[in-house]
Coordinates of C-alpha atoms in Angstrom, one line a residue:
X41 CA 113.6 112.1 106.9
X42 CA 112.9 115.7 108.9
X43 CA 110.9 117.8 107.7
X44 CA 111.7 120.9 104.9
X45 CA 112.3 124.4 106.7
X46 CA 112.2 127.4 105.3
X47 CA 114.0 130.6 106.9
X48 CA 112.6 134.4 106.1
X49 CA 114.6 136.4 107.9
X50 CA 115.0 141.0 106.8
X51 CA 116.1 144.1 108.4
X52 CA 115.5 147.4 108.5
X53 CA 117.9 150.4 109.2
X54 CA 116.1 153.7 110.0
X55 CA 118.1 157.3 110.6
X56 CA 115.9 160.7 111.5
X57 CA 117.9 163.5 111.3
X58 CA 116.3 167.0 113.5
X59 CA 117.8 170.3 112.9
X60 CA 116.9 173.3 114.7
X61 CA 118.4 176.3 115.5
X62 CA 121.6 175.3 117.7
X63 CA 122.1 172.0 117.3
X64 CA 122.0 168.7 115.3
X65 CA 120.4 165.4 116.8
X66 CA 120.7 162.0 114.9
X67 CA 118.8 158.8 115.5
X68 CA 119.5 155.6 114.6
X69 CA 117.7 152.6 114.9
X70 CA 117.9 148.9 113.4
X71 CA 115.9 145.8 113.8
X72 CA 116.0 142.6 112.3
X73 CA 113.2 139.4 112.3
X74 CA 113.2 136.1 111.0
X75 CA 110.5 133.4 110.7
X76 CA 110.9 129.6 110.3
X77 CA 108.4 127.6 108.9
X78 CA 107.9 124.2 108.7
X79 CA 106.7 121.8 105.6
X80 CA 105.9 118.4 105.1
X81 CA 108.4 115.6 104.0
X82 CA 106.5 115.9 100.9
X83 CA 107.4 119.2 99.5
X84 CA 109.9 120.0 96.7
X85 CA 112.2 122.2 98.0
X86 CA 114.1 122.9 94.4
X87 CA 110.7 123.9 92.7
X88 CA 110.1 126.6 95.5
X89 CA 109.2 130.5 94.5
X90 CA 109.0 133.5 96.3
X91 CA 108.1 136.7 95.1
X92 CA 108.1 140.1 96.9
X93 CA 104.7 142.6 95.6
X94 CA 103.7 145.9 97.8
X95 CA 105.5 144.5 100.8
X96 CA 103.9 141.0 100.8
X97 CA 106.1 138.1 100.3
X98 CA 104.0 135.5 98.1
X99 CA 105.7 131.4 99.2
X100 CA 105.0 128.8 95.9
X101 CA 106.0 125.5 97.1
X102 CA 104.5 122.4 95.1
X103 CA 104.8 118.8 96.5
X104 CA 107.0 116.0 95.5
X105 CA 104.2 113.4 93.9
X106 CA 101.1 115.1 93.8
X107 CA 97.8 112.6 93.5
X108 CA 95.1 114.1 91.5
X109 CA 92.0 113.7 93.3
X110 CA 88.8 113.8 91.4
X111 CA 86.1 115.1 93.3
X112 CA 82.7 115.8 91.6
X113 CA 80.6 118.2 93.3
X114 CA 76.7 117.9 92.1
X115 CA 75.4 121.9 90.7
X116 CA 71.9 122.1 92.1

């Protein structure tokens, strides 16, 4: 089994517009990334979330069969 990949890929389309007296110039630009990241065989893939909040994009992803460790940390 290979492991889960998930693909974040966006654009961005940008046009500036400069008048002065005369003439009319235009610019156009446009870019485009994408990101592939990789997960263990152990993640749920139907159980993933992503949310978008002040341009940061938040990734849930929870695992197939999680094990509950219990760890016990002494308070001094």
């Amino acid at each position: 089994m290979t492991p889960q990949t998930i693909s974040i890929c966006g654009a961005t389309v940008t046009i500036i517009r400069k008048e002065a007296e005369g003439y009319v110039g235009r610019e156009r630009g446009y870019s485009s990334l994408c990101r592939y990241l990789r997960f263990p065989e152990d993640v749920n893939p139907d159980k993933a979330e992503a949310v978008l909040i002040d341009g940061i994009l938040y990734i849930n992803v929870s695992k197939k069969n999680p094990k509950k460790i219990e760890k016990r940390v002494p308070v001094k």
